[in-house]
Amino acid sequence: MEPVILDGGDRRCVLLLIELRKLTTTLPPGTEIHLIATDPAAPLDLPAWCHLTGHEYLGPVQGQRPTYGVRVTGSPVDTEESSPWRPARARSGHLPGTARSDV
């Protein structure tokens, strides 16, 4: 299967992560994404985001412009839609897996 290309162009990593999050929710597990990103923070932010979500960071990929590989996993950690660097909150307003202090 050919990788899915996400051309982030000159966008900052914040916007790239929002687009990447949206894309990963539409693809089946095992799909490889090649993200083209010129933001100097991309080599730091992408592995950190993959670590947070459980997607697999594949590292730099050969290309004409800076390109990084990500493999979609089957059960990623959900993140906030507008802030994909934050885990999504449960309906109760608490982070999943955290204890409530008011019980």
Backbone atoms as SQL, in Angstrom:
CREATE TABLE atoms (id INTEGER PRIMARY KEY, chain TEXT, resi INTEGER, resn TEXT, atom TEXT, x REAL, y REAL, z REAL);
INSERT INTO atoms VALUES
  (1, 'A', 1, 'MET', 'N', 0.851, -1.176, 0.000),
  (2, 'A', 1, 'MET', 'CA', 0.000, 0.000, 0.000),
  (3, 'A', 1, 'MET', 'C', 0.897, 1.240, 0.000),
  (4, 'A', 2, 'GLU', 'N', 0.554, 2.168, -0.852),
  (5, 'A', 2, 'GLU', 'CA', 1.299, 3.422, -0.933),
  (6, 'A', 2, 'GLU', 'C', 1.008, 4.285, 0.295),
  (7, 'A', 3, 'PRO', 'N', 2.020, 5.024, 0.772),
  (8, 'A', 3, 'PRO', 'CA', 1.764, 5.906, 1.918),
  (9, 'A', 3, 'PRO', 'C', 0.829, 7.050, 1.525),
  (10, 'A', 4, 'VAL', 'N', 0.094, 7.532, 2.499),
  (11, 'A', 4, 'VAL', 'CA', -0.752, 8.711, 2.325),
  (12, 'A', 4, 'VAL', 'C', 0.140, 9.923, 2.557),
  (13, 'A', 5, 'ILE', 'N', 0.089, 10.888, 1.650),
  (14, 'A', 5, 'ILE', 'CA', 0.928, 12.087, 1.760),
  (15, 'A', 5, 'ILE', 'C', 0.108, 13.219, 2.373),
  (16, 'A', 6, 'LEU', 'N', 0.665, 13.832, 3.405),
  (17, 'A', 6, 'LEU', 'CA', 0.079, 15.029, 4.002),
  (18, 'A', 6, 'LEU', 'C', 1.111, 16.138, 3.848),
  (19, 'A', 7, 'ASP', 'N', 0.834, 17.075, 2.947),
  (20, 'A', 7, 'ASP', 'CA', 1.775, 18.161, 2.685),
  (21, 'A', 7, 'ASP', 'C', 1.450, 19.331, 3.600),
  (22, 'A', 8, 'GLY', 'N', 2.249, 19.464, 4.642),
  (23, 'A', 8, 'GLY', 'CA', 2.051, 20.540, 5.605),
  (24, 'A', 8, 'GLY', 'C', 2.658, 21.852, 5.166),
  (25, 'A', 9, 'GLY', 'N', 3.447, 21.807, 4.087),
  (26, 'A', 9, 'GLY', 'CA', 4.056, 23.030, 3.578),
  (27, 'A', 9, 'GLY', 'C', 4.832, 23.760, 4.654),
  (28, 'A', 10, 'ASP', 'N', 4.599, 25.053, 4.744),
  (29, 'A', 10, 'ASP', 'CA', 5.308, 25.896, 5.714),
  (30, 'A', 10, 'ASP', 'C', 4.503, 26.124, 6.989),
  (31, 'A', 11, 'ARG', 'N', 3.440, 25.344, 7.193),
  (32, 'A', 11, 'ARG', 'CA', 2.616, 25.532, 8.391),
  (33, 'A', 11, 'ARG', 'C', 3.377, 25.166, 9.656),
  (34, 'A', 12, 'ARG', 'N', 3.040, 25.853, 10.727),
  (35, 'A', 12, 'ARG', 'CA', 3.640, 25.551, 12.030),
  (36, 'A', 12, 'ARG', 'C', 3.144, 24.203, 12.516),
  (37, 'A', 13, 'CYS', 'N', 3.912, 23.599, 13.404),
  (38, 'A', 13, 'CYS', 'CA', 3.604, 22.257, 13.892),
  (39, 'A', 13, 'CYS', 'C', 2.237, 22.171, 14.563),
  (40, 'A', 14, 'VAL', 'N', 1.799, 23.232, 15.206),
  (41, 'A', 14, 'VAL', 'CA', 0.482, 23.223, 15.853),
  (42, 'A', 14, 'VAL', 'C', -0.590, 22.877, 14.820),
  (43, 'A', 15, 'LEU', 'N', -0.560, 23.545, 13.684),
  (44, 'A', 15, 'LEU', 'CA', -1.547, 23.297, 12.629),
  (45, 'A', 15, 'LEU', 'C', -1.336, 21.932, 11.986),
  (46, 'A', 16, 'LEU', 'N', -0.085, 21.523, 11.866),
  (47, 'A', 16, 'LEU', 'CA', 0.207, 20.204, 11.291),
  (48, 'A', 16, 'LEU', 'C', -0.375, 19.092, 12.152),
  (49, 'A', 17, 'LEU', 'N', -0.236, 19.216, 13.465),
  (50, 'A', 17, 'LEU', 'CA', -0.763, 18.187, 14.361),
  (51, 'A', 17, 'LEU', 'C', -2.287, 18.123, 14.306),
  (52, 'A', 18, 'ILE', 'N', -2.937, 19.267, 14.147),
  (53, 'A', 18, 'ILE', 'CA', -4.395, 19.273, 14.012),
  (54, 'A', 18, 'ILE', 'C', -4.791, 18.513, 12.748),
  (55, 'A', 19, 'GLU', 'N', -4.102, 18.781, 11.640),
  (56, 'A', 19, 'GLU', 'CA', -4.395, 18.076, 10.384),
  (57, 'A', 19, 'GLU', 'C', -4.050, 16.594, 10.482),
  (58, 'A', 20, 'LEU', 'N', -2.921, 16.283, 11.095),
  (59, 'A', 20, 'LEU', 'CA', -2.503, 14.890, 11.235),
  (60, 'A', 20, 'LEU', 'C', -3.504, 14.116, 12.084),
  (61, 'A', 21, 'ARG', 'N', -3.965, 14.709, 13.165),
  (62, 'A', 21, 'ARG', 'CA', -4.954, 14.049, 14.022),
  (63, 'A', 21, 'ARG', 'C', -6.211, 13.721, 13.227),
  (64, 'A', 22, 'LYS', 'N', -6.723, 14.718, 12.462),
  (65, 'A', 22, 'LYS', 'CA', -7.923, 14.492, 11.650),
  (66, 'A', 22, 'LYS', 'C', -7.701, 13.343, 10.669),
  (67, 'A', 23, 'LEU', 'N', -6.557, 13.343, 10.023),
  (68, 'A', 23, 'LEU', 'CA', -6.265, 12.322, 9.020),
  (69, 'A', 23, 'LEU', 'C', -6.195, 10.934, 9.645),
  (70, 'A', 24, 'THR', 'N', -5.548, 10.809, 10.791),
  (71, 'A', 24, 'THR', 'CA', -5.398, 9.480, 11.402),
  (72, 'A', 24, 'THR', 'C', -6.739, 8.871, 11.794),
  (73, 'A', 25, 'THR', 'N', -7.738, 9.712, 12.058),
  (74, 'A', 25, 'THR', 'CA', -9.053, 9.176, 12.432),
  (75, 'A', 25, 'THR', 'C', -9.809, 8.609, 11.238),
  (76, 'A', 26, 'THR', 'N', -9.343, 8.896, 10.026),
  (77, 'A', 26, 'THR', 'CA', -10.035, 8.429, 8.822),
  (78, 'A', 26, 'THR', 'C', -9.353, 7.236, 8.162),
  (79, 'A', 27, 'LEU', 'N', -8.192, 6.846, 8.672),
  (80, 'A', 27, 'LEU', 'CA', -7.405, 5.801, 8.012),
  (81, 'A', 27, 'LEU', 'C', -7.394, 4.510, 8.818),
  (82, 'A', 28, 'PRO', 'N', -7.289, 3.373, 8.129),
  (83, 'A', 28, 'PRO', 'CA', -7.232, 2.092, 8.846),
  (84, 'A', 28, 'PRO', 'C', -5.872, 1.886, 9.507),
  (85, 'A', 29, 'PRO', 'N', -5.832, 1.086, 10.563),
  (86, 'A', 29, 'PRO', 'CA', -4.558, 0.766, 11.215),
  (87, 'A', 29, 'PRO', 'C', -3.575, 0.180, 10.200),
  (88, 'A', 30, 'GLY', 'N', -2.316, 0.541, 10.385),
  (89, 'A', 30, 'GLY', 'CA', -1.262, 0.057, 9.503),
  (90, 'A', 30, 'GLY', 'C', -0.935, 1.003, 8.368),
  (91, 'A', 31, 'THR', 'N', -1.811, 1.984, 8.122),
  (92, 'A', 31, 'THR', 'CA', -1.562, 2.950, 7.056),
  (93, 'A', 31, 'THR', 'C', -0.357, 3.808, 7.418),
  (94, 'A', 32, 'GLU', 'N', 0.513, 4.003, 6.449),
  (95, 'A', 32, 'GLU', 'CA', 1.683, 4.855, 6.652),
  (96, 'A', 32, 'GLU', 'C', 1.385, 6.232, 6.076),
  (97, 'A', 33, 'ILE', 'N', 1.687, 7.257, 6.866),
  (98, 'A', 33, 'ILE', 'CA', 1.510, 8.647, 6.443),
  (99, 'A', 33, 'ILE', 'C', 2.892, 9.260, 6.286),
  (100, 'A', 34, 'HIS', 'N', 3.109, 9.954, 5.176),
  (101, 'A', 34, 'HIS', 'CA', 4.326, 10.729, 4.994),
  (102, 'A', 34, 'HIS', 'C', 3.933, 12.196, 5.115),
  (103, 'A', 35, 'LEU', 'N', 4.412, 12.825, 6.171),
  (104, 'A', 35, 'LEU', 'CA', 4.089, 14.217, 6.466),
  (105, 'A', 35, 'LEU', 'C', 5.242, 15.102, 6.015),
  (106, 'A', 36, 'ILE', 'N', 4.962, 15.976, 5.069),
  (107, 'A', 36, 'ILE', 'CA', 5.957, 16.943, 4.604),
  (108, 'A', 36, 'ILE', 'C', 5.829, 18.168, 5.498),
  (109, 'A', 37, 'ALA', 'N', 6.924, 18.518, 6.175),
  (110, 'A', 37, 'ALA', 'CA', 6.868, 19.614, 7.147),
  (111, 'A', 37, 'ALA', 'C', 8.205, 20.335, 7.202),
  (112, 'A', 38, 'THR', 'N', 8.174, 21.642, 6.956),
  (113, 'A', 38, 'THR', 'CA', 9.407, 22.426, 7.022),
  (114, 'A', 38, 'THR', 'C', 9.601, 23.102, 8.375),
  (115, 'A', 39, 'ASP', 'N', 8.611, 23.029, 9.248),
  (116, 'A', 39, 'ASP', 'CA', 8.738, 23.623, 10.582),
  (117, 'A', 39, 'ASP', 'C', 9.902, 22.947, 11.305),
  (118, 'A', 40, 'PRO', 'N', 10.864, 23.728, 11.811),
  (119, 'A', 40, 'PRO', 'CA', 12.011, 23.132, 12.496),
  (120, 'A', 40, 'PRO', 'C', 11.631, 22.337, 13.745),
  (121, 'A', 41, 'ALA', 'N', 10.437, 22.553, 14.289),
  (122, 'A', 41, 'ALA', 'CA', 10.002, 21.812, 15.476),
  (123, 'A', 41, 'ALA', 'C', 9.455, 20.427, 15.123),
  (124, 'A', 42, 'ALA', 'N', 9.186, 20.158, 13.865),
  (125, 'A', 42, 'ALA', 'CA', 8.572, 18.881, 13.463),
  (126, 'A', 42, 'ALA', 'C', 9.357, 17.657, 13.939),
  (127, 'A', 43, 'PRO', 'N', 10.695, 17.627, 13.810),
  (128, 'A', 43, 'PRO', 'CA', 11.417, 16.432, 14.265),
  (129, 'A', 43, 'PRO', 'C', 11.320, 16.190, 15.773),
  (130, 'A', 44, 'LEU', 'N', 10.919, 17.195, 16.530),
  (131, 'A', 44, 'LEU', 'CA', 10.722, 17.038, 17.977),
  (132, 'A', 44, 'LEU', 'C', 9.256, 16.773, 18.311),
  (133, 'A', 45, 'ASP', 'N', 8.367, 17.538, 17.683),
  (134, 'A', 45, 'ASP', 'CA', 6.941, 17.444, 18.011),
  (135, 'A', 45, 'ASP', 'C', 6.296, 16.148, 17.522),
  (136, 'A', 46, 'LEU', 'N', 6.671, 15.673, 16.344),
  (137, 'A', 46, 'LEU', 'CA', 6.038, 14.462, 15.805),
  (138, 'A', 46, 'LEU', 'C', 6.312, 13.219, 16.653),
  (139, 'A', 47, 'PRO', 'N', 7.569, 12.939, 17.044),
  (140, 'A', 47, 'PRO', 'CA', 7.783, 11.772, 17.907),
  (141, 'A', 47, 'PRO', 'C', 7.060, 11.903, 19.250),
  (142, 'A', 48, 'ALA', 'N', 7.017, 13.122, 19.796),
  (143, 'A', 48, 'ALA', 'CA', 6.333, 13.329, 21.079),
  (144, 'A', 48, 'ALA', 'C', 4.834, 13.074, 20.924),
  (145, 'A', 49, 'TRP', 'N', 4.241, 13.561, 19.830),
  (146, 'A', 49, 'TRP', 'CA', 2.812, 13.347, 19.598),
  (147, 'A', 49, 'TRP', 'C', 2.517, 11.862, 19.395),
  (148, 'A', 50, 'CYS', 'N', 3.374, 11.179, 18.652),
  (149, 'A', 50, 'CYS', 'CA', 3.183, 9.738, 18.448),
  (150, 'A', 50, 'CYS', 'C', 3.291, 8.987, 19.772),
  (151, 'A', 51, 'HIS', 'N', 4.218, 9.386, 20.613),
  (152, 'A', 51, 'HIS', 'CA', 4.356, 8.753, 21.927),
  (153, 'A', 51, 'HIS', 'C', 3.081, 8.961, 22.754),
  (154, 'A', 52, 'LEU', 'N', 2.527, 10.164, 22.702),
  (155, 'A', 52, 'LEU', 'CA', 1.302, 10.488, 23.434),
  (156, 'A', 52, 'LEU', 'C', 0.114, 9.671, 22.931),
  (157, 'A', 53, 'THR', 'N', -0.021, 9.564, 21.614),
  (158, 'A', 53, 'THR', 'CA', -1.218, 8.948, 21.032),
  (159, 'A', 53, 'THR', 'C', -1.100, 7.446, 20.822),
  (160, 'A', 54, 'GLY', 'N', 0.126, 6.949, 20.733),
  (161, 'A', 54, 'GLY', 'CA', 0.308, 5.526, 20.464),
  (162, 'A', 54, 'GLY', 'C', 0.523, 5.205, 19.002),
  (163, 'A', 55, 'HIS', 'N', 0.478, 6.218, 18.130),
  (164, 'A', 55, 'HIS', 'CA', 0.816, 5.976, 16.732),
  (165, 'A', 55, 'HIS', 'C', 2.324, 5.759, 16.649),
  (166, 'A', 56, 'GLU', 'N', 2.771, 5.105, 15.597),
  (167, 'A', 56, 'GLU', 'CA', 4.189, 4.755, 15.480),
  (168, 'A', 56, 'GLU', 'C', 4.931, 5.806, 14.661),
  (169, 'A', 57, 'TYR', 'N', 5.947, 6.415, 15.262),
  (170, 'A', 57, 'TYR', 'CA', 6.787, 7.377, 14.548),
  (171, 'A', 57, 'TYR', 'C', 7.853, 6.604, 13.795),
  (172, 'A', 58, 'LEU', 'N', 7.939, 6.820, 12.486),
  (173, 'A', 58, 'LEU', 'CA', 8.881, 6.081, 11.646),
  (174, 'A', 58, 'LEU', 'C', 10.146, 6.865, 11.336),
  (175, 'A', 59, 'GLY', 'N', 10.176, 8.138, 11.705),
  (176, 'A', 59, 'GLY', 'CA', 11.363, 8.947, 11.489),
  (177, 'A', 59, 'GLY', 'C', 11.374, 9.618, 10.127),
  (178, 'A', 60, 'PRO', 'N', 12.519, 10.229, 9.792),
  (179, 'A', 60, 'PRO', 'CA', 12.639, 10.921, 8.510),
  (180, 'A', 60, 'PRO', 'C', 12.490, 9.944, 7.341),
  (181, 'A', 61, 'VAL', 'N', 11.880, 10.446, 6.277),
  (182, 'A', 61, 'VAL', 'CA', 11.661, 9.673, 5.062),
  (183, 'A', 61, 'VAL', 'C', 12.332, 10.419, 3.916),
  (184, 'A', 62, 'GLN', 'N', 12.937, 9.680, 3.009),
  (185, 'A', 62, 'GLN', 'CA', 13.601, 10.285, 1.846),
  (186, 'A', 62, 'GLN', 'C', 12.597, 11.112, 1.055),
  (187, 'A', 63, 'GLY', 'N', 12.969, 12.334, 0.722),
  (188, 'A', 63, 'GLY', 'CA', 12.085, 13.191, -0.066),
  (189, 'A', 63, 'GLY', 'C', 12.789, 14.466, -0.463),
  (190, 'A', 64, 'GLN', 'N', 12.153, 15.217, -1.354),
  (191, 'A', 64, 'GLN', 'CA', 12.720, 16.488, -1.812),
  (192, 'A', 64, 'GLN', 'C', 12.677, 17.538, -0.699),
  (193, 'A', 65, 'ARG', 'N', 11.652, 17.448, 0.131),
  (194, 'A', 65, 'ARG', 'CA', 11.505, 18.362, 1.264),
  (195, 'A', 65, 'ARG', 'C', 11.505, 17.534, 2.541),
  (196, 'A', 66, 'PRO', 'N', 11.691, 18.159, 3.708),
  (197, 'A', 66, 'PRO', 'CA', 11.676, 17.394, 4.962),
  (198, 'A', 66, 'PRO', 'C', 10.365, 16.614, 5.107),
  (199, 'A', 67, 'THR', 'N', 10.482, 15.292, 5.238),
  (200, 'A', 67, 'THR', 'CA', 9.327, 14.399, 5.291),
  (201, 'A', 67, 'THR', 'C', 9.522, 13.401, 6.424),
  (202, 'A', 68, 'TYR', 'N', 8.433, 13.112, 7.141),
  (203, 'A', 68, 'TYR', 'CA', 8.490, 12.232, 8.306),
  (204, 'A', 68, 'TYR', 'C', 7.383, 11.189, 8.195),
  (205, 'A', 69, 'GLY', 'N', 7.699, 9.975, 8.627),
  (206, 'A', 69, 'GLY', 'CA', 6.742, 8.886, 8.540),
  (207, 'A', 69, 'GLY', 'C', 6.043, 8.617, 9.860),
  (208, 'A', 70, 'VAL', 'N', 4.740, 8.328, 9.764),
  (209, 'A', 70, 'VAL', 'CA', 3.915, 7.954, 10.915),
  (210, 'A', 70, 'VAL', 'C', 3.048, 6.774, 10.477),
  (211, 'A', 71, 'ARG', 'N', 2.961, 5.741, 11.315),
  (212, 'A', 71, 'ARG', 'CA', 2.073, 4.611, 11.026),
  (213, 'A', 71, 'ARG', 'C', 0.887, 4.664, 11.981),
  (214, 'A', 72, 'VAL', 'N', -0.312, 4.603, 11.410),
  (215, 'A', 72, 'VAL', 'CA', -1.553, 4.633, 12.185),
  (216, 'A', 72, 'VAL', 'C', -1.690, 3.314, 12.945),
  (217, 'A', 73, 'THR', 'N', -2.027, 3.402, 14.232),
  (218, 'A', 73, 'THR', 'CA', -2.226, 2.198, 15.042),
  (219, 'A', 73, 'THR', 'C', -3.716, 1.954, 15.275),
  (220, 'A', 74, 'GLY', 'N', -4.023, 0.777, 15.785),
  (221, 'A', 74, 'GLY', 'CA', -5.412, 0.359, 15.929),
  (222, 'A', 74, 'GLY', 'C', -6.173, 0.954, 17.085),
  (223, 'A', 75, 'SER', 'N', -5.505, 1.289, 18.162),
  (224, 'A', 75, 'SER', 'CA', -6.228, 1.828, 19.323),
  (225, 'A', 75, 'SER', 'C', -5.453, 2.994, 19.928),
  (226, 'A', 76, 'PRO', 'N', -5.403, 4.122, 19.199),
  (227, 'A', 76, 'PRO', 'CA', -4.657, 5.269, 19.710),
  (228, 'A', 76, 'PRO', 'C', -5.380, 5.946, 20.870),
  (229, 'A', 77, 'VAL', 'N', -4.633, 6.697, 21.636),
  (230, 'A', 77, 'VAL', 'CA', -5.203, 7.525, 22.698),
  (231, 'A', 77, 'VAL', 'C', -5.872, 8.719, 22.025),
  (232, 'A', 78, 'ASP', 'N', -7.114, 8.993, 22.381),
  (233, 'A', 78, 'ASP', 'CA', -7.838, 10.116, 21.795),
  (234, 'A', 78, 'ASP', 'C', -7.276, 11.420, 22.352),
  (235, 'A', 79, 'THR', 'N', -7.208, 12.429, 21.486),
  (236, 'A', 79, 'THR', 'CA', -6.729, 13.746, 21.898),
  (237, 'A', 79, 'THR', 'C', -7.792, 14.783, 21.574),
  (238, 'A', 80, 'GLU', 'N', -7.638, 15.962, 22.161),
  (239, 'A', 80, 'GLU', 'CA', -8.574, 17.051, 21.883),
  (240, 'A', 80, 'GLU', 'C', -8.451, 17.452, 20.419),
  (241, 'A', 81, 'GLU', 'N', -9.584, 17.702, 19.786),
  (242, 'A', 81, 'GLU', 'CA', -9.595, 18.012, 18.356),
  (243, 'A', 81, 'GLU', 'C', -8.812, 19.274, 18.035),
  (244, 'A', 82, 'SER', 'N', -8.996, 20.324, 18.813),
  (245, 'A', 82, 'SER', 'CA', -8.326, 21.593, 18.530),
  (246, 'A', 82, 'SER', 'C', -6.968, 21.714, 19.214),
  (247, 'A', 83, 'SER', 'N', -6.649, 20.790, 20.099),
  (248, 'A', 83, 'SER', 'CA', -5.358, 20.767, 20.797),
  (249, 'A', 83, 'SER', 'C', -4.860, 19.327, 20.840),
  (250, 'A', 84, 'PRO', 'N', -4.408, 18.791, 19.693),
  (251, 'A', 84, 'PRO', 'CA', -4.088, 17.363, 19.627),
  (252, 'A', 84, 'PRO', 'C', -2.886, 16.937, 20.458),
  (253, 'A', 85, 'TRP', 'N', -2.264, 17.847, 21.149),
  (254, 'A', 85, 'TRP', 'CA', -1.161, 17.509, 22.044),
  (255, 'A', 85, 'TRP', 'C', -1.686, 17.288, 23.466),
  (256, 'A', 86, 'ARG', 'N', -3.012, 17.379, 23.652),
  (257, 'A', 86, 'ARG', 'CA', -3.637, 17.138, 24.958),
  (258, 'A', 86, 'ARG', 'C', -4.555, 15.923, 24.874),
  (259, 'A', 87, 'PRO', 'N', -4.442, 15.003, 25.836),
  (260, 'A', 87, 'PRO', 'CA', -5.386, 13.871, 25.850),
  (261, 'A', 87, 'PRO', 'C', -6.817, 14.393, 25.987),
  (262, 'A', 88, 'ALA', 'N', -7.749, 13.722, 25.326),
  (263, 'A', 88, 'ALA', 'CA', -9.159, 14.125, 25.393),
  (264, 'A', 88, 'ALA', 'C', -9.693, 13.889, 26.797),
  (265, 'A', 89, 'ARG', 'N', -10.569, 14.748, 27.231),
  (266, 'A', 89, 'ARG', 'CA', -11.198, 14.596, 28.543),
  (267, 'A', 89, 'ARG', 'C', -12.440, 13.734, 28.402),
  (268, 'A', 90, 'ALA', 'N', -12.679, 12.941, 29.419),
  (269, 'A', 90, 'ALA', 'CA', -13.907, 12.141, 29.445),
  (270, 'A', 90, 'ALA', 'C', -15.090, 13.086, 29.635),
  (271, 'A', 91, 'ARG', 'N', -16.294, 12.607, 29.463),
  (272, 'A', 91, 'ARG', 'CA', -17.487, 13.450, 29.631),
  (273, 'A', 91, 'ARG', 'C', -17.556, 14.076, 31.018),
  (274, 'A', 92, 'SER', 'N', -16.951, 13.438, 32.008),
  (275, 'A', 92, 'SER', 'CA', -16.980, 13.974, 33.370),
  (276, 'A', 92, 'SER', 'C', -16.066, 15.178, 33.525),
  (277, 'A', 93, 'GLY', 'N', -15.233, 15.435, 32.510),
  (278, 'A', 93, 'GLY', 'CA', -14.291, 16.539, 32.595),
  (279, 'A', 93, 'GLY', 'C', -12.947, 16.128, 33.144),
  (280, 'A', 94, 'HIS', 'N', -12.813, 14.869, 33.533),
  (281, 'A', 94, 'HIS', 'CA', -11.545, 14.368, 34.051),
  (282, 'A', 94, 'HIS', 'C', -10.818, 13.605, 32.956),
  (283, 'A', 95, 'LEU', 'N', -9.515, 13.611, 33.029),
  (284, 'A', 95, 'LEU', 'CA', -8.735, 12.835, 32.076),
  (285, 'A', 95, 'LEU', 'C', -9.005, 11.355, 32.295),
  (286, 'A', 96, 'PRO', 'N', -9.112, 10.583, 31.220),
  (287, 'A', 96, 'PRO', 'CA', -9.319, 9.144, 31.384),
  (288, 'A', 96, 'PRO', 'C', -8.208, 8.530, 32.223),
  (289, 'A', 97, 'GLY', 'N', -8.582, 7.656, 33.140),
  (290, 'A', 97, 'GLY', 'CA', -7.590, 6.966, 33.958),
  (291, 'A', 97, 'GLY', 'C', -7.118, 7.737, 35.169),
  (292, 'A', 98, 'THR', 'N', -7.694, 8.918, 35.411),
  (293, 'A', 98, 'THR', 'CA', -7.284, 9.686, 36.589),
  (294, 'A', 98, 'THR', 'C', -8.370, 9.602, 37.650),
  (295, 'A', 99, 'ALA', 'N', -7.958, 9.707, 38.898),
  (296, 'A', 99, 'ALA', 'CA', -8.908, 9.634, 40.013),
  (297, 'A', 99, 'ALA', 'C', -9.539, 10.998, 40.239),
  (298, 'A', 100, 'ARG', 'N', -10.775, 10.990, 40.653),
  (299, 'A', 100, 'ARG', 'CA', -11.451, 12.235, 41.011),
  (300, 'A', 100, 'ARG', 'C', -11.101, 12.567, 42.453),
  (301, 'A', 101, 'SER', 'N', -10.846, 13.823, 42.730),
  (302, 'A', 101, 'SER', 'CA', -10.477, 14.223, 44.087),
  (303, 'A', 101, 'SER', 'C', -11.694, 14.609, 44.925),
  (304, 'A', 102, 'ASP', 'N', -12.873, 14.715, 44.301),
  (305, 'A', 102, 'ASP', 'CA', -14.057, 15.153, 45.038),
  (306, 'A', 102, 'ASP', 'C', -14.968, 13.992, 45.433),
  (307, 'A', 103, 'VAL', 'N', -14.473, 12.776, 45.388),
  (308, 'A', 103, 'VAL', 'CA', -15.298, 11.602, 45.697),
  (309, 'A', 103, 'VAL', 'C', -15.206, 11.262, 47.160);
